[in-house]
Coordinates of C-alpha atoms and ligand atoms in Angstrom, one line a residue:
X1 CA 104.4 -21.1 -119.8
X2 CA 106.4 -17.9 -120.4
X3 CA 104.2 -15.9 -118.0
X4 CA 104.5 -18.5 -115.3
X5 CA 108.3 -18.3 -115.5
X6 CA 108.1 -14.5 -115.3
X7 CA 105.9 -14.8 -112.3
X8 CA 108.2 -17.2 -110.6
X9 CA 111.3 -15.0 -111.1
X10 CA 109.3 -11.9 -109.9
X11 CA 108.5 -13.8 -106.7
X12 CA 112.1 -14.8 -106.3
X13 CA 113.2 -11.2 -106.9
X14 CA 110.7 -9.9 -104.4
X15 CA 112.0 -12.5 -101.9
X16 CA 115.6 -11.5 -102.5
X17 CA 114.7 -7.8 -101.9
X18 CA 113.0 -8.6 -98.7
X19 CA 116.1 -10.5 -97.5
X20 CA 118.7 -8.0 -98.8
X21 CA 116.9 -4.8 -97.9
X22 CA 118.4 -3.6 -94.6
X23 CA 115.6 -3.4 -92.0
X24 CA 116.4 -0.3 -90.0
X25 CA 114.1 1.0 -87.3
X26 CA 114.4 4.6 -88.3
X27 CA 111.9 6.7 -90.3
X28 CA 112.9 9.1 -93.1
X29 CA 109.8 11.3 -93.4
X30 CA 108.2 11.4 -96.8
X31 CA 106.9 15.0 -96.2
X32 CA 108.4 17.4 -98.8
X33 CA 108.3 21.0 -97.9
X34 CA 107.1 23.3 -100.7
X35 CA 110.1 24.9 -102.4
X36 CA 110.3 28.5 -101.3
X37 CA 113.2 30.9 -101.7
X38 CA 115.1 31.4 -98.5
X39 CA 115.3 35.2 -98.3
X40 CA 115.5 37.6 -95.4
X41 CA 112.6 40.0 -94.9
X42 CA 113.4 43.5 -96.2
X43 CA 114.6 46.1 -93.7
X44 CA 111.2 47.9 -93.8
X45 CA 109.6 44.8 -92.2
X46 CA 111.5 45.5 -89.0
X47 CA 110.3 49.0 -88.0
X48 CA 111.8 50.2 -84.7
X49 CA 109.2 51.0 -82.0
X50 CA 107.6 54.5 -82.3
X51 CA 109.1 57.5 -80.6
X52 CA 112.5 59.3 -80.5
X53 CA 115.2 57.0 -79.0
X54 CA 112.6 54.4 -78.0
X55 CA 114.1 51.3 -76.3
X56 CA 114.2 48.4 -78.7
X57 CA 115.3 44.8 -79.1
X58 CA 114.3 44.0 -75.5
X59 CA 115.4 40.6 -74.4
X60 CA 115.7 38.6 -71.2
X61 CA 117.7 35.6 -70.1
X62 CA 118.2 33.8 -66.8
X63 CA 120.5 35.9 -64.5
X64 CA 121.8 33.4 -62.0
X65 CA 122.1 29.6 -61.4
X66 CA 118.7 28.8 -59.9
X67 CA 116.2 31.2 -61.6
X68 CA 115.8 34.0 -59.0
X69 CA 117.6 36.5 -61.2
X70 CA 117.0 37.8 -64.7
X71 CA 119.1 39.8 -67.1
X72 CA 117.0 42.4 -69.0
X73 CA 118.7 43.9 -72.1
X74 CA 117.6 46.6 -74.5
X75 CA 119.1 49.0 -77.0
X76 CA 118.6 52.8 -77.3
X77 CA 119.5 53.9 -80.7
X78 CA 120.5 57.6 -80.1
X79 CA 120.9 58.5 -76.5
X80 CA 122.7 56.5 -73.7
X81 CA 119.6 56.7 -71.6
X82 CA 117.2 55.3 -70.4
X83 CA 119.6 53.0 -68.7
X84 CA 117.2 52.0 -65.9
X85 CA 114.3 49.5 -65.8
X86 CA 111.4 49.6 -63.3
X87 CA 109.9 46.3 -62.2
X88 CA 107.3 45.1 -59.8
X89 CA 105.4 41.9 -58.9
X90 CA 102.1 41.7 -60.9
X91 CA 100.2 41.3 -57.6
X92 CA 101.9 44.2 -55.9
X93 CA 101.9 47.2 -58.3
X94 CA 103.1 49.6 -55.5
X95 CA 106.3 47.6 -54.9
X96 CA 108.2 49.3 -57.7
X97 CA 111.9 48.9 -57.8
X98 CA 114.5 50.3 -60.2
X99 CA 117.5 48.6 -61.6
X100 CA 120.4 50.3 -63.3
X101 CA 122.0 48.8 -66.4
X102 CA 125.6 48.7 -67.4
X103 CA 125.7 50.3 -70.9
X104 CA 128.1 49.4 -73.7
X105 CA 128.6 50.1 -77.4
X106 CA 130.7 48.4 -79.9
X107 CA 132.0 49.1 -83.4
X108 CA 132.2 46.4 -86.2
X109 CA 134.0 47.6 -89.3
X110 CA 131.9 50.6 -90.4
X111 CA 129.0 49.9 -88.1
X112 CA 128.5 51.5 -84.7
X113 CA 126.0 49.9 -82.3
X114 CA 123.3 51.7 -80.4
X115 CA 123.6 51.9 -76.6
X116 CA 123.3 48.4 -75.3
X117 CA 122.0 48.1 -71.8
X118 CA 122.1 45.0 -69.5
X119 CA 120.4 45.1 -66.1
X120 CA 120.6 42.1 -63.8
X121 CA 117.7 41.9 -61.4
X122 CA 118.3 39.6 -58.4
X123 CA 116.4 38.1 -55.5
X124 CA 113.1 37.7 -57.3
X125 CA 110.5 35.4 -55.8
X126 CA 110.2 32.0 -57.5
X127 CA 107.1 31.3 -59.5
X128 CA 106.0 34.9 -59.7
X129 CA 104.9 37.1 -62.5
X130 CA 106.6 40.5 -62.8
X131 CA 106.1 43.5 -65.0
X132 CA 108.9 45.7 -66.2
X133 CA 109.0 49.0 -67.9
X134 CA 111.7 50.9 -69.8
X135 CA 110.6 54.5 -70.1
X136 CA 111.9 57.2 -72.4
X137 CA 110.5 60.7 -72.7
X138 CA 108.2 59.9 -75.6
X139 CA 107.7 56.2 -75.1
X140 CA 107.1 53.8 -72.2
X141 CA 107.5 50.2 -73.1
X142 CA 106.1 47.6 -70.8
X143 CA 106.6 43.8 -70.7
X144 CA 106.3 41.0 -68.3
X145 CA 107.9 37.7 -67.4
X146 CA 107.4 34.9 -64.9
X147 CA 110.2 33.4 -62.7
X148 CA 110.3 29.6 -62.6
X149 CA 109.3 27.6 -59.6
X150 CA 112.2 26.7 -57.2
X151 CA 114.3 23.8 -58.5
X152 CA 112.7 20.6 -57.4
X153 CA 112.3 17.0 -58.6
X154 CA 108.7 17.0 -59.7
X155 CA 108.2 20.5 -60.9
X156 CA 106.5 20.4 -64.3
X157 CA 108.0 22.8 -66.8
X158 CA 107.7 23.4 -70.5
X159 CA 110.6 24.5 -72.7
X160 CA 110.6 25.6 -76.3
X161 CA 113.5 24.7 -78.5
X162 CA 114.6 26.5 -81.7
X163 CA 117.9 26.6 -83.5
X164 CA 119.4 28.4 -86.5
X165 CA 116.5 30.9 -86.7
X166 CA 117.7 33.7 -88.9
X167 CA 115.3 36.3 -90.2
X168 CA 113.5 35.0 -93.3
X169 CA 109.8 34.7 -93.9
X170 CA 110.2 31.1 -92.7
X171 CA 111.9 32.3 -89.5
X172 CA 109.0 34.6 -88.8
X173 CA 106.6 31.6 -89.3
X174 CA 108.6 29.4 -86.9
X175 CA 108.5 32.1 -84.3
X176 CA 104.8 32.7 -84.7
X177 CA 104.1 29.0 -84.4
X178 CA 106.2 28.9 -81.2
X179 CA 104.4 31.9 -79.7
X180 CA 101.0 30.5 -80.5
X181 CA 101.8 27.7 -78.0
X182 CA 100.9 29.4 -74.7
X183 CA 102.4 26.6 -72.5
X184 CA 106.0 27.1 -73.2
X185 CA 107.8 29.0 -70.4
X186 CA 111.4 29.4 -71.6
X187 CA 113.4 28.9 -74.7
X188 CA 116.4 26.6 -75.2
X189 CA 118.0 28.4 -78.2
X190 CA 120.6 26.3 -80.0
X191 CA 122.7 28.9 -81.6
X192 CA 122.9 30.7 -85.0
X193 CA 120.8 33.8 -84.3
X194 CA 120.8 36.6 -86.9
X195 CA 122.9 35.3 -89.8
X196 CA 124.2 38.9 -90.2
X197 CA 127.5 37.4 -91.2
X198 CA 125.9 36.2 -94.5
X199 CA 125.9 39.9 -95.5
X200 CA 128.8 41.9 -96.9
X201 CA 131.1 42.9 -94.0
X202 CA 128.7 41.1 -91.6
X203 CA 126.3 44.0 -91.8
X204 CA 125.5 44.3 -88.1
X205 CA 122.3 46.2 -88.9
X206 CA 121.0 42.6 -89.4
X207 CA 121.8 42.0 -85.8
X208 CA 119.5 44.9 -84.9
X209 CA 116.7 43.7 -87.2
X210 CA 116.9 40.2 -85.6
X211 CA 116.6 41.7 -82.2
X212 CA 113.4 43.4 -83.3
X213 CA 112.1 40.2 -84.8
X214 CA 112.4 38.1 -81.7
X215 CA 111.4 40.7 -79.2
X216 CA 107.8 39.5 -79.1
X217 CA 109.0 36.3 -77.5
X218 CA 112.3 37.0 -75.8
X219 CA 111.0 40.1 -74.0
X220 CA 108.5 37.9 -72.2
X221 CA 110.4 34.7 -71.5
X222 CA 114.1 34.0 -71.1
X223 CA 115.9 32.5 -74.0
X224 CA 118.8 30.4 -72.8
X225 CA 121.6 31.2 -75.4
X226 CA 124.0 28.7 -77.0
X227 CA 126.7 30.1 -79.3
X228 CA 126.8 28.9 -82.9
X229 CA 129.2 29.4 -85.8
X230 CA 127.3 32.4 -87.1
X231 CA 128.0 34.1 -83.8
X232 CA 131.8 34.0 -84.3
X233 CA 131.8 37.0 -86.7
X234 CA 135.5 36.6 -87.2
X235 CA 136.7 38.4 -90.4
X236 CA 140.4 39.1 -90.7
X237 CA 140.0 40.8 -94.1
X238 CA 138.1 43.7 -92.5
X239 CA 140.2 43.7 -89.3
X240 CA 137.5 42.0 -87.2
X241 CA 139.6 39.5 -85.2
X242 CA 137.7 39.4 -81.9
X243 CA 135.6 36.3 -82.1
X244 CA 132.0 36.6 -80.9
X245 CA 132.1 40.4 -80.7
X246 CA 128.5 41.2 -81.6
X247 CA 127.1 38.2 -79.8
X248 CA 129.0 38.8 -76.6
X249 CA 127.9 42.5 -76.5
X250 CA 124.3 41.6 -77.1
X251 CA 123.6 38.3 -75.4
X252 CA 124.9 38.1 -71.8
X253 CA 124.7 34.8 -70.0
X254 CA 125.0 34.1 -66.2
X255 CA 128.2 32.1 -66.7
X256 CA 130.0 33.2 -63.5
X257 CA 127.2 31.7 -61.4
X258 CA 128.2 28.3 -62.6
X259 CA 131.9 28.8 -62.1
X260 CA 132.5 29.2 -65.9
X261 CA 135.2 31.7 -67.1
X262 CA 133.4 32.4 -70.4
X263 CA 129.9 33.5 -71.4
X264 CA 130.1 30.9 -74.1
X265 CA 129.7 27.8 -71.8
X266 CA 127.8 27.7 -68.6
X267 CA 124.9 26.0 -66.8
X268 CA 121.6 26.9 -65.2
X269 CA 119.0 25.1 -63.1
X270 CA 115.4 25.8 -64.1
X271 CA 112.6 24.1 -62.3
X272 CA 113.4 20.3 -62.6
X273 CA 116.0 20.7 -65.3
X274 CA 119.8 21.2 -65.1
X275 CA 120.9 22.7 -68.4
X276 CA 124.5 22.6 -69.5
X277 CA 125.4 24.8 -72.5
X278 CA 128.6 23.9 -74.4
X279 CA 130.5 25.9 -77.1
X280 CA 131.3 24.0 -80.2
X281 CA 133.5 26.9 -81.2
X282 CA 135.7 27.2 -78.2
X283 CA 138.5 24.9 -77.2
X284 CA 137.4 21.7 -75.5
X285 CA 140.4 19.4 -75.6
X286 CA 141.9 18.0 -72.4
X287 CA 143.2 20.8 -70.0
X288 CA 141.3 23.6 -71.8
X289 CA 139.1 25.9 -69.7
X290 CA 135.8 24.4 -71.1
X291 CA 137.0 20.8 -70.5
X292 CA 138.0 21.6 -67.0
X293 CA 134.8 23.3 -66.3
X294 CA 132.6 20.5 -67.7
X295 CA 134.6 17.9 -65.7
X296 CA 133.7 19.7 -62.5
X297 CA 130.2 20.4 -63.6
X298 CA 128.8 16.8 -63.6
X299 CA 129.4 16.0 -59.9
X300 CA 127.5 19.2 -59.1
X301 CA 124.3 17.9 -60.6
X302 CA 122.0 16.6 -57.9
X303 CA 119.4 14.5 -59.7
X304 CA 117.2 14.5 -56.5
X305 CA 116.9 18.2 -57.0
X306 CA 117.0 18.5 -60.8
X307 CA 116.3 15.1 -62.3
X308 CA 116.5 16.2 -65.9
X309 CA 120.0 16.7 -67.2
X310 CA 120.1 18.4 -70.6
X311 CA 122.9 19.5 -72.9
X312 CA 122.7 22.3 -75.5
X313 CA 125.4 22.5 -78.1
X314 CA 125.4 23.9 -81.6
X315 CA 127.1 21.3 -83.7
X316 CA 125.4 17.9 -83.4
X317 CA 127.3 14.8 -82.4
X318 CA 125.0 12.5 -84.3
X319 CA 123.8 13.7 -87.7
X320 CA 123.0 11.6 -90.8
X321 CA 122.7 14.6 -93.1
X322 CA 125.3 15.5 -95.7
X323 CA 125.4 19.0 -94.4
X324 CA 128.0 19.6 -91.7
X325 CA 128.6 15.9 -91.6
X326 CA 130.9 14.8 -88.7
X327 CA 131.7 18.4 -87.7
X328 CA 130.7 17.6 -84.1
X329 CA 132.8 14.5 -84.1
X330 CA 135.8 15.8 -82.2
X331 CA 133.6 17.1 -79.4
X332 CA 131.6 13.8 -79.3
X333 CA 134.9 11.8 -79.0
X334 CA 136.0 14.2 -76.2
X335 CA 132.8 14.3 -74.1
X336 CA 130.5 11.4 -75.0
X337 CA 131.9 9.1 -72.3
X338 CA 131.1 11.6 -69.6
X339 CA 127.6 12.1 -71.0
X340 CA 126.9 8.4 -70.8
X341 CA 128.5 7.9 -67.4
X342 CA 126.5 10.7 -66.0
X343 CA 123.2 9.6 -67.6
X344 CA 122.4 12.8 -69.5
X345 CA 118.8 12.6 -70.6
X346 CA 118.8 14.7 -73.8
X347 CA 121.3 16.5 -76.0
X348 CA 119.9 19.2 -78.3
X349 CA 121.9 20.6 -81.2
X350 CA 121.3 22.9 -84.1
X351 CA 123.5 23.7 -87.1
X352 CA 122.1 21.2 -89.6
X353 CA 119.0 22.8 -91.2
X354 CA 116.6 19.9 -90.7
X355 CA 115.2 17.8 -88.0
X356 CA 116.5 14.5 -86.6
X357 CA 116.0 12.3 -83.5
X358 CA 118.2 9.4 -82.5
X359 CA 117.6 6.4 -80.4
X360 CA 119.5 6.1 -77.2
X361 CA 122.9 5.1 -78.5
X362 CA 126.6 5.5 -77.6
X363 CA 129.9 5.0 -79.3
X364 CA 132.5 5.0 -76.5
X365 CA 134.3 1.7 -76.7
X366 CA 136.9 2.6 -79.4
X367 CA 140.5 2.5 -78.3
X368 CA 142.4 2.8 -81.6
X369 CA 143.2 -0.9 -82.0
X370 CA 140.0 -2.7 -81.0
X371 CA 137.9 -1.8 -84.0
X372 CA 134.9 -1.0 -81.7
X373 CA 133.8 2.2 -83.4
X374 CA 130.1 1.9 -84.0
X375 CA 127.1 3.3 -82.3
X376 CA 125.2 0.7 -80.2
X377 CA 122.0 0.8 -78.2
X378 CA 122.8 2.0 -74.7
X379 CA 120.1 2.6 -72.1
X380 CA 122.4 5.0 -70.2
X381 CA 122.8 7.2 -73.3
X382 CA 120.8 10.3 -74.1
X383 CA 118.6 10.9 -77.1
X384 CA 120.2 13.2 -79.6
X385 CA 118.1 15.8 -81.4
X386 CA 119.2 18.0 -84.3
X387 CA 117.0 21.1 -84.5
X388 CA 118.7 23.5 -86.8
X389 CA 115.4 24.0 -88.5
X390 CA 114.5 27.5 -87.5
X391 CA 114.3 28.6 -91.2
X392 CA 117.3 30.8 -91.9
X393 CA 118.5 32.3 -95.2
X394 CA 120.7 29.3 -96.0
X395 CA 117.8 27.1 -96.7
X396 CA 117.1 23.4 -96.0
X397 CA 119.6 20.6 -95.5
X398 CA 117.9 17.9 -97.4
X399 CA 120.7 15.5 -98.2
X400 CA 120.2 12.7 -95.8
X401 CA 122.5 9.7 -96.1
X402 CA 121.1 6.4 -97.5
X403 CA 120.3 4.0 -96.0
X404 CA 119.3 5.8 -92.8
X405 CA 121.7 4.7 -90.1
X406 CA 120.3 2.4 -87.4
X407 CA 120.8 4.9 -84.7
X408 CA 118.6 7.5 -86.4
X409 CA 115.0 7.2 -85.3
X410 CA 113.3 10.0 -87.3
X411 CA 114.5 12.6 -89.8
X412 CA 112.9 15.2 -92.0
X413 CA 114.1 18.1 -94.0
X414 CA 111.6 20.8 -92.9
X415 CA 111.5 23.9 -90.8
X416 CA 109.9 24.0 -87.4
X417 CA 110.3 24.2 -83.6
X418 CA 110.1 21.7 -80.7
X419 CA 108.5 21.6 -77.2
X420 CA 109.8 19.7 -74.3
X421 CA 107.1 19.1 -71.7
X422 CA 108.6 17.9 -68.4
X423 CA 105.8 16.2 -66.3
X424 CA 107.6 14.9 -63.3
X425 CA 110.9 13.3 -62.3
X426 CA 110.3 10.2 -64.6
X427 CA 108.3 11.4 -67.6
X428 CA 108.8 14.2 -70.2
X429 CA 107.1 14.5 -73.6
X430 CA 108.9 15.9 -76.7
X431 CA 107.1 17.1 -79.8
X432 CA 108.5 18.5 -83.0
X433 CA 106.2 20.8 -84.9
X434 CA 106.9 21.3 -88.6
X435 CA 105.9 24.5 -90.4
X436 CA 103.4 23.0 -92.8
X437 CA 101.4 25.3 -95.2
X438 CA 101.6 28.1 -92.6
X439 CA 100.5 25.9 -89.7
X440 CA 102.4 24.1 -87.0
X441 CA 101.9 20.3 -87.4
X442 CA 103.1 17.9 -84.7
X443 CA 105.1 15.6 -87.0
X444 CA 107.3 13.7 -84.5
X445 CA 106.9 13.0 -80.9
X446 CA 108.3 10.7 -78.2
X447 CA 108.0 10.1 -74.5
X448 CA 111.3 10.6 -72.7
X449 CA 111.9 8.5 -69.6
X450 CA 114.4 10.0 -67.1
X451 CA 117.8 8.1 -67.1
X452 CA 118.4 8.5 -63.4
X453 CA 114.9 7.8 -62.0
X454 CA 113.3 5.5 -64.7
X455 CA 115.8 4.2 -67.2
X456 CA 113.3 2.1 -69.1
X457 CA 112.8 1.9 -72.9
X458 CA 110.2 4.5 -73.9
X459 CA 110.0 3.7 -77.6
X460 CA 106.7 2.0 -77.3
X461 CA 105.1 4.1 -74.6
X462 CA 101.5 4.7 -75.4
X463 CA 100.5 7.1 -72.7
X464 CA 98.5 10.1 -74.0
X465 CA 100.6 13.3 -74.1
Ligands
NAG1 C1 118.1 -0.4 -80.9 O1 117.0 0.2 -80.3 C2 116.0 0.5 -81.3 C3 114.9 1.3 -80.5 O2 114.5 0.6 -79.4 C4 115.4 -0.8 -81.9 O3 114.5 -0.5 -82.9 C5 116.6 -1.5 -82.5 O4 116.2 -2.8 -83.0 C6 117.7 -1.7 -81.5 N1 118.9 -2.3 -82.2 C7 119.5 -3.4 -81.7 C8 120.7 -3.8 -82.5 O5 119.2 -3.9 -80.6
NAG2 C1 120.2 16.9 -53.3 O1 118.9 17.5 -53.4 C2 118.1 17.0 -52.4 C3 116.7 17.6 -52.7 O2 116.7 19.0 -52.8 C4 118.6 17.4 -51.0 O3 117.7 16.9 -50.0 C5 120.0 16.8 -50.8 O4 120.5 17.2 -49.6 C6 120.9 17.2 -52.0 N1 122.1 16.5 -51.9 C7 123.3 17.1 -51.8 C8 124.5 16.2 -51.8 O5 123.4 18.3 -51.9
NAG3 C1 142.2 -2.0 -76.8 O1 141.3 -3.0 -76.8 C2 141.8 -4.3 -77.1 C3 140.7 -5.3 -77.2 O2 139.9 -5.2 -76.1 C4 142.9 -4.7 -76.0 O3 143.4 -5.9 -76.3 C5 143.9 -3.6 -76.0 O4 144.8 -3.9 -74.9 C6 143.3 -2.2 -75.8 N1 144.4 -1.2 -76.0 C7 144.6 -0.3 -75.0 C8 145.7 0.7 -75.3 O5 143.9 -0.2 -74.0
NAG4 C1 104.7 11.1 -64.1 O1 104.0 11.5 -65.3 C2 103.5 10.5 -66.1 C3 103.0 11.1 -67.4 O2 102.1 12.1 -67.1 C4 102.4 9.7 -65.3 O3 102.0 8.6 -66.1 C5 103.1 9.2 -64.0 O4 102.1 8.5 -63.2 C6 103.7 10.3 -63.3 N1 104.4 9.8 -62.1 C7 104.1 10.2 -60.9 C8 104.9 9.6 -59.8 O5 103.3 11.1 -60.7
FE2_5 FE1 125.4 26.6 -87.6

């Protein structure tokens, strides 16, 4: 009798739970990353290249609006030369040309930089492999890169995506996993590079070590830079009041080519993608330079030429983690309406040290008095990704809010990188690779259907990747 009553109430309880439990679509991954200290690798793990004054920290980025130019940067530690780079098409080794760099140095508190060289090489052929060489008396360093195909609607192209990388053992792992994928052709970097500002007086030596760490990728393929909060390097107490000083000296961007007045926000076309980079840490309210620039930017996008419209920004607009919660809110309120009206496909952000993917949602109906402030499904809206999971010294952001908000499709507190594989004007495939026991594991993936050409729901697409 007693056991029957117990059984009955258990069933009732279970029933109650099924009814009361909110049934959200999203997944909070059960994977738990093994606890590891988040420490930077010691300085000795970043040896400079061999030879007196050998050029180091070689990095490249797109140098114009369409992909026919590249900016090659390097640092010589002792002498202001070599300040030239020799380059040639892989198929025509006799067609050597020389480009001269502009050379700068900067001081930061007690730190003085090496000679920082930036050479812009223009009028390259599309879809062509080039070699380049920076030669010093005792050392010749040779690298190569490939220009993208001309912008066009059905040009397949593969981007890597990393944010908040830093220079820990985990950062190195993320980078190795990314490099082991031979398909990726260019990097969308979401901000927070070296984390030098976590050291006393922002020890800028840690900018140099970071430059050496990433060279094995960024010397061979362009990294499209987005500024993060760790690039601000503002420190009034030591008299460093010029925001973005180390970043702006080290990481040039082709901002003038897109009519921008600041290297911190700009756009590039690359193959079938139109990429807009925004700065979370520059003014964006109405009438500000960034606001005015972005307003004029959307009408310039021709989806018949570049179907894929992608935004990179450091601070996420949708983030269900306790870390940096709602920091991107003011920018979301300012720009989300434009993003939906213009059918942006994807918004990639960093900043929060975990991974999260949203459904296609928008929250643009609020007008102060109507109470309509809630994200709703919206087939014109982008998917939002948070990829601040590069593995930096500050560790994981593992405090997801409970219950998982309806707009959040998948979230996991791990480190990793992502790949966006654009197939044609309608289809792209996105995969997030977690760092799992020293191996990259594809832990989340989704098809992405283009908002301009094929605005269907892709959530249940079963095509093989
Ligand atoms: C919103 O879209 C997601 C993904 O398609 C779905 O799981 C969810 O049920 C939708 N929510 C509403 C309220 O329609
Ligand atoms: C848009 O791009 C297509 C394909 O390149 C081109 O034919 C068309 O003229 C462009 N439209 C405008 C308004 O520039
Ligand atoms: C806000 O929305 C409400 C409800 O739709 C409407 O009555 C009101 O006029 C709107 N206010 C403004 C300032 O547009
Ligand atoms: C675009 O790519 C998808 C996925 O590979 C494929 O199923 C589709 O047929 C392609 N569309 C065209 C027009 O080629
Ligand atoms: Fe950040």
